[in-house]
């Protein structure tokens, strides 16, 4: 099972098995994207139409059965429907637990014109619309019963003069590989099959974020097709409100992104380390890590993973990345209050390091995809799909002694209720640095005062997509999440979308929620882009 740096850290020595317990090959709800017709400035004042509107909207006369054959003729990319031999693969998301979702059609759009055409069709026939890039939505919200717009064909990557243009369907392995030849990069996540658009629109926390900021902090422009079918070129100087919302407002809310423009950063040589301790030192290590990682130099990032298996095995470790020489990384490790019992330290190119962090060290770019022949896949792909549940927190202060004890106790309850073959864990990711030097209202990403994120993950046993085993996994997730309520900030990371979260709008967007609603009213007044946690129009 290969997913990300937190699932299988290939070559991590003693930590290889440790990291296998925690899935993080996800980025939240993916949104999509491409190039095409003429552009315009300023939000549309007309309603976006009736397609995809929620059930509470006024009912109008049905236009009759959708003419799918006509849509197929009008699109440049393929339209895949039930009965097509490719449909079983086309409808799948990353998690097998959502394989029961059966969209009416999946359109692999060939550009912005295709998106405009498809949106007009959805409005005409009142079809639900879902935009899809990597398909890693925790809740399965990049699919549904209607028309899925997949941007996987739009995967080009180019760079020059400190800037990069990236197609909305590019996977992270495509982005890292495409930019490496130019000696540049953008800050992004670790999972190779995550789509760059969904990651960016939800913020984009990653292993170089403390040095380079979030993925959305490097975004300088985007091409977006809004609900009325208009293709818009968006930047700080053109449709600034929409540009603001695209940097952290979450995927699938305001339009279908077709292309992204970024400011690039040096793809510096990296030093990285895997450190581990016996479980008996868990409380001490949590205390030491909190005092160390969030306040380290910007060049350093570290996570902390506390992993548990149904058979009662525990493992405790940290992954550390440093943009600089191994000697400087070692100096930082020496400052960690609790010396590790084992350490693996190495130096590699930026690209090689990102492959290590993604669990695909030594693999070809082709192998670092899901297998298949559809856009976004590769016949040589070796990445496997898996199902899990997850919740998240953002901590704005260190967890005190009673909180650490509560955390450890909650993790240790897992073997008592776990399904056979399951695994679970808690992963902290250090924030601070460049991430926190951006104002809370400067972008839609409001979480600028955090010390670290927490992701609570329960991996289902192989072959499980629901039923009692999934229920038991969620029972543990709810327990560990509840145990942290007195200590967490109440904020949650919008790319770790949580379908069980009450008060999600405040948790994801905080003081930026009202402005996001205003942008939604301007660009999608008919609520065409609608899902259970989409930005409300009202």
Coordinates of N, CA and C in Angstrom, one line a residue, residues 178-386:
X178 N 7.8 18.2 -13.5 CA 7.9 19.2 -14.6 C 8.7 20.4 -14.3
X179 N 8.7 20.8 -13.0 CA 9.5 22.0 -12.6 C 10.9 21.7 -12.3
X180 N 11.2 20.5 -11.9 CA 12.5 20.1 -11.5 C 13.6 20.4 -12.5
X181 N 13.3 20.1 -13.8 CA 14.2 20.4 -14.8 C 14.7 21.8 -14.9
X182 N 13.8 22.7 -14.5 CA 14.1 24.1 -14.5 C 14.8 24.6 -13.2
X183 N 14.9 23.7 -12.2 CA 15.5 24.0 -11.0 C 14.6 24.8 -10.0
X184 N 13.3 24.7 -10.3 CA 12.4 25.5 -9.4 C 11.3 24.6 -8.9
X185 N 10.5 25.1 -8.0 CA 9.3 24.3 -7.5 C 8.3 25.3 -7.0
X186 N 7.2 24.7 -6.6 CA 6.2 25.5 -5.8 C 6.0 24.7 -4.5
X187 N 5.6 25.3 -3.4 CA 5.3 24.6 -2.2 C 4.0 23.8 -2.4
X188 N 4.0 22.5 -2.1 CA 2.9 21.7 -2.3 C 2.9 20.5 -1.3
X189 N 2.0 19.6 -1.5 CA 1.8 18.5 -0.6 C 2.8 17.3 -1.0
X190 N 2.5 16.2 -0.4 CA 3.4 15.0 -0.5 C 2.8 13.9 -1.4
X191 N 1.5 13.7 -1.3 CA 0.9 12.6 -2.0 C 1.0 12.8 -3.5
X192 N 1.6 11.9 -4.3 CA 1.9 12.1 -5.7 C 0.7 12.2 -6.6
X193 N -0.4 11.6 -6.2 CA -1.6 11.6 -7.0 C -2.7 12.7 -6.7
X194 N -2.4 13.5 -5.7 CA -3.3 14.6 -5.4 C -3.2 15.6 -6.5
X195 N -4.4 16.2 -6.8 CA -4.5 17.2 -7.8 C -4.0 18.6 -7.3
X196 N -3.3 19.3 -8.1 CA -2.8 20.6 -7.7 C -3.9 21.6 -7.4
X197 N -5.0 21.5 -8.2 CA -6.0 22.5 -8.0 C -6.7 22.4 -6.7
X198 N -7.2 21.2 -6.4 CA -7.9 21.1 -5.1 C -7.0 21.5 -3.9
X199 N -5.7 21.1 -4.0 CA -4.7 21.5 -2.9 C -4.6 23.0 -2.8
X200 N -4.5 23.7 -3.9 CA -4.3 25.1 -3.9 C -5.5 25.8 -3.4
X201 N -6.7 25.4 -3.9 CA -7.9 26.2 -3.5 C -8.2 26.1 -2.0
X202 N -7.8 25.0 -1.4 CA -8.0 24.8 0.0 C -6.9 25.3 0.9
X203 N -5.8 25.9 0.3 CA -4.7 26.4 1.0 C -3.4 25.8 0.6
X204 N -3.2 24.5 0.9 CA -2.0 23.8 0.5 C -0.9 23.8 1.5
X205 N -1.1 22.9 2.5 CA 0.0 22.7 3.5 C 0.9 21.6 3.0
X206 N 2.2 21.9 3.1 CA 3.2 20.9 2.6 C 4.5 21.0 3.3
X207 N 5.5 20.2 2.9 CA 6.7 20.0 3.6 C 7.7 21.2 3.4
X208 N 7.4 22.1 2.5 CA 8.2 23.3 2.4 C 7.4 24.6 2.8
X209 N 6.3 24.4 3.4 CA 5.4 25.5 3.7 C 6.0 26.5 4.6
X210 N 6.8 26.1 5.6 CA 7.3 27.0 6.5 C 8.4 27.9 5.9
X211 N 9.0 27.5 4.8 CA 10.0 28.3 4.1 C 9.3 29.1 3.0
X212 N 8.4 28.5 2.2 CA 7.9 29.1 1.0 C 6.4 29.5 1.1
X213 N 5.8 29.2 2.2 CA 4.3 29.5 2.4 C 3.5 28.3 1.9
X214 N 2.2 28.6 2.0 CA 1.2 27.6 1.4 C 1.2 27.6 -0.1
X215 N 0.7 26.6 -0.7 CA 0.6 26.5 -2.2 C -0.2 27.8 -2.7
X216 N -1.3 28.1 -2.0 CA -2.1 29.3 -2.5 C -1.3 30.6 -2.3
X217 N -0.3 30.7 -1.4 CA 0.5 31.9 -1.3 C 1.3 32.2 -2.5
X218 N 1.6 31.2 -3.3 CA 2.4 31.4 -4.5 C 1.6 31.5 -5.7
X219 N 0.3 31.4 -5.6 CA -0.6 31.6 -6.7 C -0.7 33.0 -7.1
X220 N -0.5 33.3 -8.4 CA -0.5 34.7 -8.9 C -1.6 34.9 -9.9
X221 N -2.3 33.8 -10.4 CA -3.4 34.0 -11.3 C -4.0 32.7 -11.6
X222 N -5.2 32.7 -12.2 CA -5.9 31.5 -12.6 C -6.9 31.8 -13.7
X223 N -7.2 30.8 -14.5 CA -8.2 30.8 -15.4 C -9.4 30.1 -14.8
X224 N -10.6 30.7 -14.8 CA -11.7 30.1 -14.1 C -13.0 30.2 -15.0
X225 N -13.7 29.2 -15.1 CA -15.0 29.2 -15.7 C -16.1 29.3 -14.6
X226 N -16.8 30.4 -14.6 CA -17.8 30.5 -13.5 C -19.1 30.0 -13.9
X227 N -20.1 30.0 -13.0 CA -21.4 29.2 -13.2 C -22.1 29.7 -14.5
X228 N -21.9 30.9 -14.9 CA -22.7 31.4 -16.1 C -21.9 31.0 -17.4
X229 N -20.8 30.3 -17.3 CA -20.1 29.9 -18.5 C -19.0 30.8 -18.9
X230 N -18.8 31.9 -18.2 CA -17.8 32.9 -18.6 C -16.4 32.5 -18.2
X231 N -15.5 32.6 -19.1 CA -14.1 32.3 -18.8 C -13.4 33.6 -18.3
X232 N -12.9 33.5 -17.1 CA -12.3 34.7 -16.5 C -10.8 34.5 -16.2
X233 N -10.0 35.5 -16.5 CA -8.6 35.6 -16.1 C -8.5 36.3 -14.8
X234 N -8.2 35.6 -13.7 CA -8.3 36.2 -12.4 C -6.9 36.4 -11.8
X235 N -6.7 37.5 -11.1 CA -5.4 37.8 -10.5 C -5.6 38.9 -9.5
X236 N -4.6 39.4 -8.8 CA -4.7 40.5 -7.9 C -5.2 41.8 -8.5
X237 N -5.0 41.9 -9.8 CA -5.5 43.2 -10.5 C -6.7 43.0 -11.3
X238 N -7.2 41.7 -11.4 CA -8.4 41.5 -12.2 C -9.3 40.5 -11.5
X239 N -10.5 41.0 -11.1 CA -11.4 40.2 -10.4 C -10.8 39.8 -9.0
X240 N -10.4 40.8 -8.3 CA -9.5 40.6 -7.1 C -10.3 39.8 -6.0
X241 N -11.6 40.0 -5.9 CA -12.4 39.3 -4.9 C -12.4 37.8 -5.2
X242 N -12.6 37.4 -6.4 CA -12.5 36.0 -6.8 C -11.1 35.4 -6.6
X243 N -10.1 36.2 -6.9 CA -8.7 35.7 -6.7 C -8.5 35.5 -5.2
X244 N -9.0 36.4 -4.4 CA -8.8 36.3 -3.0 C -9.5 35.0 -2.5
X245 N -10.7 34.7 -3.0 CA -11.4 33.5 -2.5 C -10.8 32.2 -3.0
X246 N -10.1 32.2 -4.2 CA -9.5 31.0 -4.7 C -8.3 30.6 -3.8
X247 N -7.8 31.5 -3.0 CA -6.6 31.2 -2.2 C -7.1 30.8 -0.8
X248 N -7.7 29.6 -0.7 CA -8.0 29.1 0.6 C -9.5 29.0 0.8
X249 N -10.3 29.4 -0.1 CA -11.8 29.3 0.0 C -12.4 27.9 -0.2
X250 N -11.5 26.9 -0.6 CA -12.0 25.6 -0.8 C -12.4 25.3 -2.3
X251 N -12.2 24.1 -2.7 CA -12.5 23.7 -4.1 C -13.9 23.5 -4.3
X252 N -14.3 23.7 -5.6 CA -15.7 23.4 -6.0 C -16.7 24.4 -5.6
X253 N -16.3 25.6 -5.2 CA -17.3 26.6 -4.7 C -17.6 27.7 -5.7
X254 N -16.7 28.2 -6.5 CA -16.9 29.4 -7.2 C -16.8 29.2 -8.7
X255 N -16.3 28.1 -9.2 CA -16.2 27.9 -10.6 C -15.3 26.7 -10.9
X256 N -15.0 26.5 -12.1 CA -14.1 25.4 -12.5 C -12.8 26.0 -13.0
X257 N -11.7 25.8 -12.3 CA -10.4 26.3 -12.6 C -9.8 25.5 -13.7
X258 N -9.3 26.1 -14.7 CA -8.7 25.4 -15.8 C -7.2 25.5 -16.0
X259 N -6.6 26.6 -15.3 CA -5.2 26.8 -15.4 C -4.8 27.6 -14.2
X260 N -3.6 27.4 -13.7 CA -3.0 28.1 -12.5 C -1.7 28.7 -12.9
X261 N -1.4 29.9 -12.4 CA -0.1 30.6 -12.5 C 0.5 30.7 -11.1
X262 N 1.8 30.4 -11.0 CA 2.4 30.5 -9.7 C 3.7 31.2 -9.8
X263 N 4.1 31.8 -8.7 CA 5.5 32.3 -8.5 C 6.3 31.1 -8.0
X264 N 7.5 30.9 -8.6 CA 8.3 29.7 -8.3 C 9.4 30.0 -7.3
X265 N 9.9 29.0 -6.7 CA 11.0 29.1 -5.7 C 12.1 28.1 -6.0
X266 N 13.3 28.3 -5.5 CA 14.4 27.4 -5.8 C 14.1 26.0 -5.3
X267 N 14.4 25.0 -6.2 CA 14.3 23.6 -5.8 C 15.6 23.2 -5.2
X268 N 15.8 23.6 -4.0 CA 17.1 23.5 -3.3 C 17.3 22.0 -2.9
X269 N 18.6 21.6 -2.8 CA 18.9 20.3 -2.3 C 18.4 20.2 -0.8
X270 N 17.9 19.1 -0.5 CA 17.3 18.9 0.9 C 18.0 17.9 1.7
X271 N 17.9 18.0 3.0 CA 18.3 17.0 3.9 C 17.1 16.6 4.7
X272 N 16.9 15.3 4.9 CA 15.7 14.8 5.6 C 16.1 13.7 6.6
X273 N 15.2 13.5 7.5 CA 15.5 12.6 8.6 C 14.3 11.9 9.0
X274 N 14.4 10.7 9.5 CA 13.4 9.9 10.1 C 13.9 9.5 11.5
X275 N 13.2 10.0 12.5 CA 13.6 9.8 13.9 C 12.5 8.9 14.6
X276 N 12.9 8.1 15.5 CA 11.9 7.3 16.2 C 12.2 7.1 17.7
X277 N 11.2 6.7 18.4 CA 11.3 6.5 19.9 C 10.4 5.3 20.3
X278 N 10.7 4.7 21.4 CA 9.8 3.7 21.9 C 8.5 4.4 22.4
X279 N 7.4 3.6 22.3 CA 6.1 4.2 22.7 C 6.1 4.7 24.1
X280 N 6.8 4.1 25.0 CA 6.8 4.5 26.4 C 7.2 5.9 26.6
X281 N 7.9 6.5 25.6 CA 8.3 7.9 25.7 C 7.3 8.9 25.0
X282 N 6.1 8.4 24.6 CA 5.2 9.2 23.8 C 4.9 10.6 24.5
X283 N 4.6 10.6 25.7 CA 4.2 11.9 26.3 C 5.4 12.9 26.3
X284 N 6.5 12.4 26.6 CA 7.7 13.2 26.6 C 8.0 13.7 25.2
X285 N 7.9 12.9 24.2 CA 8.2 13.3 22.8 C 7.2 14.3 22.3
X286 N 5.9 14.2 22.6 CA 4.9 15.1 22.2 C 5.3 16.5 22.8
X287 N 5.6 16.5 24.1 CA 6.0 17.8 24.8 C 7.2 18.4 24.1
X288 N 8.2 17.6 23.8 CA 9.5 18.1 23.2 C 9.2 18.6 21.8
X289 N 8.5 17.8 21.0 CA 8.2 18.2 19.6 C 7.5 19.5 19.5
X290 N 6.5 19.8 20.4 CA 5.8 21.0 20.3 C 6.7 22.2 20.6
X291 N 7.6 22.1 21.5 CA 8.5 23.2 21.8 C 9.6 23.4 20.7
X292 N 9.7 22.5 19.8 CA 10.8 22.4 18.8 C 10.4 22.8 17.4
X293 N 9.4 22.0 16.8 CA 9.1 22.1 15.4 C 8.5 23.4 15.0
X294 N 7.4 23.9 15.7 CA 6.8 25.1 15.2 C 7.6 26.4 15.3
X295 N 8.7 26.3 16.1 CA 9.5 27.5 16.2 C 10.9 27.4 15.6
X296 N 11.1 26.3 14.8 CA 12.4 26.0 14.2 C 12.6 27.1 13.1
X297 N 13.8 27.1 12.5 CA 14.1 28.0 11.4 C 13.1 27.7 10.2
X298 N 12.8 28.6 9.4 CA 11.9 28.4 8.3 C 12.3 27.3 7.4
X299 N 13.5 27.0 7.3 CA 14.0 26.0 6.3 C 13.6 24.6 6.8
X300 N 13.2 24.5 8.0 CA 12.9 23.1 8.6 C 11.4 22.9 8.8
X301 N 10.9 21.8 8.4 CA 9.6 21.3 8.6 C 9.6 20.0 9.3
X302 N 8.7 19.7 10.2 CA 8.7 18.3 10.8 C 7.2 18.0 11.1
X303 N 6.9 16.7 11.0 CA 5.7 16.2 11.5 C 6.0 15.3 12.7
X304 N 4.9 14.8 13.4 CA 5.0 13.9 14.4 C 3.9 12.9 14.3
X305 N 4.2 11.6 14.1 CA 3.1 10.6 13.9 C 3.1 9.6 15.1
X306 N 1.9 9.4 15.6 CA 1.7 8.5 16.7 C 0.7 7.4 16.1
X307 N 1.3 6.2 15.9 CA 0.6 5.2 15.1 C 0.2 4.0 15.9
X308 N -0.9 3.4 15.6 CA -1.4 2.2 16.3 C -2.0 1.2 15.4
X309 N -1.9 0.0 15.7 CA -2.5 -1.1 14.9 C -3.5 -1.9 15.7
X310 N -4.4 -2.6 15.1 CA -5.4 -3.3 15.8 C -4.8 -4.4 16.6
X311 N -3.6 -4.9 16.3 CA -3.0 -6.0 17.1 C -2.2 -5.4 18.3
X312 N -2.3 -4.1 18.6 CA -1.7 -3.6 19.7 C -0.3 -3.1 19.5
X313 N 0.2 -3.0 18.3 CA 1.5 -2.5 18.0 C 1.4 -0.9 17.9
X314 N 2.4 -0.3 18.5 CA 2.5 1.2 18.5 C 3.8 1.6 17.9
X315 N 3.8 2.8 17.2 CA 5.1 3.3 16.8 C 5.0 4.9 16.8
X316 N 6.1 5.5 17.1 CA 6.2 6.9 17.3 C 7.4 7.5 16.6
X317 N 7.2 8.5 15.8 CA 8.3 9.0 15.0 C 8.0 10.4 14.4
X318 N 9.1 11.0 13.9 CA 8.9 12.3 13.2 C 9.7 12.2 11.9
X319 N 9.1 12.8 10.9 CA 9.8 13.1 9.6 C 10.2 14.5 9.5
X320 N 11.4 14.8 9.2 CA 12.0 16.1 9.2 C 12.5 16.4 7.8
X321 N 12.2 17.6 7.3 CA 12.8 18.0 6.0 C 13.5 19.4 6.2
X322 N 14.7 19.6 5.6 CA 15.4 20.8 5.8 C 16.0 21.2 4.4
X323 N 15.7 22.5 4.1 CA 16.2 23.1 2.8 C 17.6 23.6 3.1
X324 N 18.6 22.7 3.1 CA 20.0 23.0 3.4 C 20.8 21.8 3.7
X325 N 22.0 22.0 4.1 CA 23.0 20.9 4.3 C 22.6 20.0 5.5
X326 N 23.1 18.8 5.4 CA 22.8 17.8 6.5 C 23.4 18.3 7.8
X327 N 24.5 19.0 7.8 CA 25.1 19.4 9.1 C 24.1 20.4 9.8
X328 N 23.5 21.3 9.0 CA 22.5 22.2 9.7 C 21.3 21.4 10.2
X329 N 20.8 20.4 9.4 CA 19.7 19.6 9.9 C 20.1 18.9 11.2
X330 N 21.3 18.4 11.3 CA 21.7 17.7 12.5 C 21.8 18.6 13.7
X331 N 22.2 19.9 13.4 CA 22.2 20.9 14.5 C 20.7 21.1 15.0
X332 N 19.8 21.1 14.2 CA 18.4 21.2 14.6 C 17.9 20.0 15.4
X333 N 18.3 18.8 14.9 CA 17.9 17.6 15.6 C 18.5 17.5 17.0
X334 N 19.7 18.1 17.1 CA 20.3 18.1 18.4 C 19.6 19.0 19.4
X335 N 18.8 19.9 18.9 CA 18.0 20.8 19.8 C 16.7 20.2 20.2
X336 N 16.3 19.1 19.7 CA 15.1 18.4 20.1 C 15.3 17.9 21.5
X337 N 14.4 18.2 22.4 CA 14.6 17.9 23.8 C 14.7 16.5 24.2
X338 N 14.1 15.6 23.4 CA 14.2 14.1 23.7 C 14.9 13.4 22.6
X339 N 16.2 13.0 22.8 CA 17.0 12.4 21.7 C 16.3 11.2 21.2
X340 N 16.3 10.9 19.9 CA 15.7 9.8 19.3 C 16.5 8.5 19.6
X341 N 15.7 7.4 19.7 CA 16.4 6.1 19.9 C 17.0 5.6 18.6
X342 N 16.5 6.0 17.4 CA 17.0 5.7 16.1 C 16.9 6.9 15.2
X343 N 17.8 7.1 14.3 CA 17.8 8.2 13.4 C 18.3 7.8 12.0
X344 N 17.6 8.2 11.0 CA 18.1 8.0 9.6 C 18.1 9.4 9.0
X345 N 19.3 9.8 8.6 CA 19.5 11.2 8.0 C 20.1 11.1 6.6
X346 N 19.6 11.8 5.7 CA 20.1 11.7 4.3 C 20.0 13.0 3.6
X347 N 20.7 13.1 2.5 CA 20.6 14.3 1.6 C 20.3 13.9 0.2
X348 N 19.4 14.7 -0.4 CA 19.0 14.3 -1.8 C 18.6 15.5 -2.5
X349 N 18.4 15.4 -3.8 CA 17.8 16.5 -4.6 C 16.4 16.8 -4.2
X350 N 15.9 18.0 -4.6 CA 14.6 18.3 -4.2 C 13.6 17.3 -4.7
X351 N 13.7 17.0 -6.0 CA 12.7 16.0 -6.5 C 12.8 14.7 -5.8
X352 N 14.0 14.2 -5.6 CA 14.1 12.9 -5.0 C 13.5 12.9 -3.6
X353 N 13.7 14.1 -2.9 CA 13.2 14.2 -1.5 C 11.7 14.2 -1.6
X354 N 11.0 14.9 -2.5 CA 9.6 14.9 -2.6 C 9.1 13.5 -2.9
X355 N 9.8 12.7 -3.7 CA 9.4 11.3 -3.9 C 9.5 10.5 -2.7
X356 N 10.5 10.7 -1.9 CA 10.6 10.0 -0.6 C 9.4 10.4 0.3
X357 N 9.1 11.7 0.4 CA 8.0 12.1 1.2 C 6.7 11.6 0.7
X358 N 6.6 11.3 -0.6 CA 5.4 10.8 -1.1 C 5.3 9.3 -1.2
X359 N 6.3 8.6 -0.6 CA 6.3 7.1 -0.6 C 6.6 6.5 -1.9
X360 N 7.2 7.2 -2.9 CA 7.5 6.6 -4.2 C 9.0 6.8 -4.5
X361 N 9.8 6.7 -3.5 CA 11.3 6.8 -3.8 C 11.7 5.8 -4.8
X362 N 12.5 6.3 -5.8 CA 13.0 5.4 -6.8 C 12.1 5.0 -7.9
X363 N 10.8 5.4 -7.8 CA 9.9 5.1 -8.8 C 10.0 6.1 -10.0
X364 N 9.6 5.7 -11.1 CA 9.5 6.6 -12.3 C 8.3 7.5 -12.1
X365 N 8.2 8.7 -12.7 CA 7.0 9.5 -12.7 C 5.8 8.7 -13.1
X366 N 5.9 7.9 -14.1 CA 4.8 7.1 -14.6 C 4.3 6.2 -13.5
X367 N 5.2 5.5 -12.8 CA 4.7 4.6 -11.8 C 4.1 5.3 -10.6
X368 N 4.3 6.6 -10.5 CA 3.8 7.4 -9.3 C 2.4 7.9 -9.5
X369 N 1.6 7.2 -10.3 CA 0.3 7.5 -10.6 C -0.6 6.3 -10.3
X370 N -1.9 6.5 -10.3 CA -2.8 5.4 -10.2 C -2.8 4.7 -11.6
X371 N -2.9 3.3 -11.6 CA -2.8 2.6 -12.9 C -4.1 2.8 -13.7
X372 N -3.9 2.9 -15.0 CA -5.1 3.0 -15.9 C -4.7 3.8 -17.1
X373 N -5.7 4.0 -18.0 CA -5.5 4.7 -19.2 C -6.3 6.0 -19.4
X374 N -7.1 6.3 -18.4 CA -7.8 7.6 -18.4 C -6.9 8.7 -18.0
X375 N -7.3 10.0 -18.3 CA -6.5 11.1 -17.9 C -6.3 11.1 -16.4
X376 N -5.0 11.4 -16.0 CA -4.6 11.4 -14.6 C -4.1 10.1 -14.2
X377 N -4.3 9.0 -15.0 CA -3.8 7.7 -14.7 C -2.6 7.4 -15.6
X378 N -2.0 6.3 -15.4 CA -0.9 5.9 -16.2 C -0.8 4.3 -16.3
X379 N -0.6 3.7 -17.4 CA -0.6 2.3 -17.5 C 0.5 1.6 -16.6
X380 N 1.5 2.4 -16.3 CA 2.6 1.9 -15.4 C 2.4 2.3 -14.0
X381 N 1.2 2.9 -13.7 CA 1.0 3.3 -12.3 C 1.0 2.2 -11.3
X382 N 1.6 2.6 -10.1 CA 1.7 1.6 -9.0 C 1.0 2.0 -7.7
X383 N 0.5 3.3 -7.7 CA -0.1 3.7 -6.5 C -1.5 3.0 -6.3
X384 N -1.8 2.6 -5.1 CA -3.0 1.9 -4.8 C -4.0 2.7 -4.1
X385 N -5.3 2.4 -4.3 CA -6.4 3.1 -3.7 C -6.6 2.5 -2.3
X386 N -7.2 3.3 -1.4 CA -7.5 2.8 -0.1 C -8.6 3.6 0.6

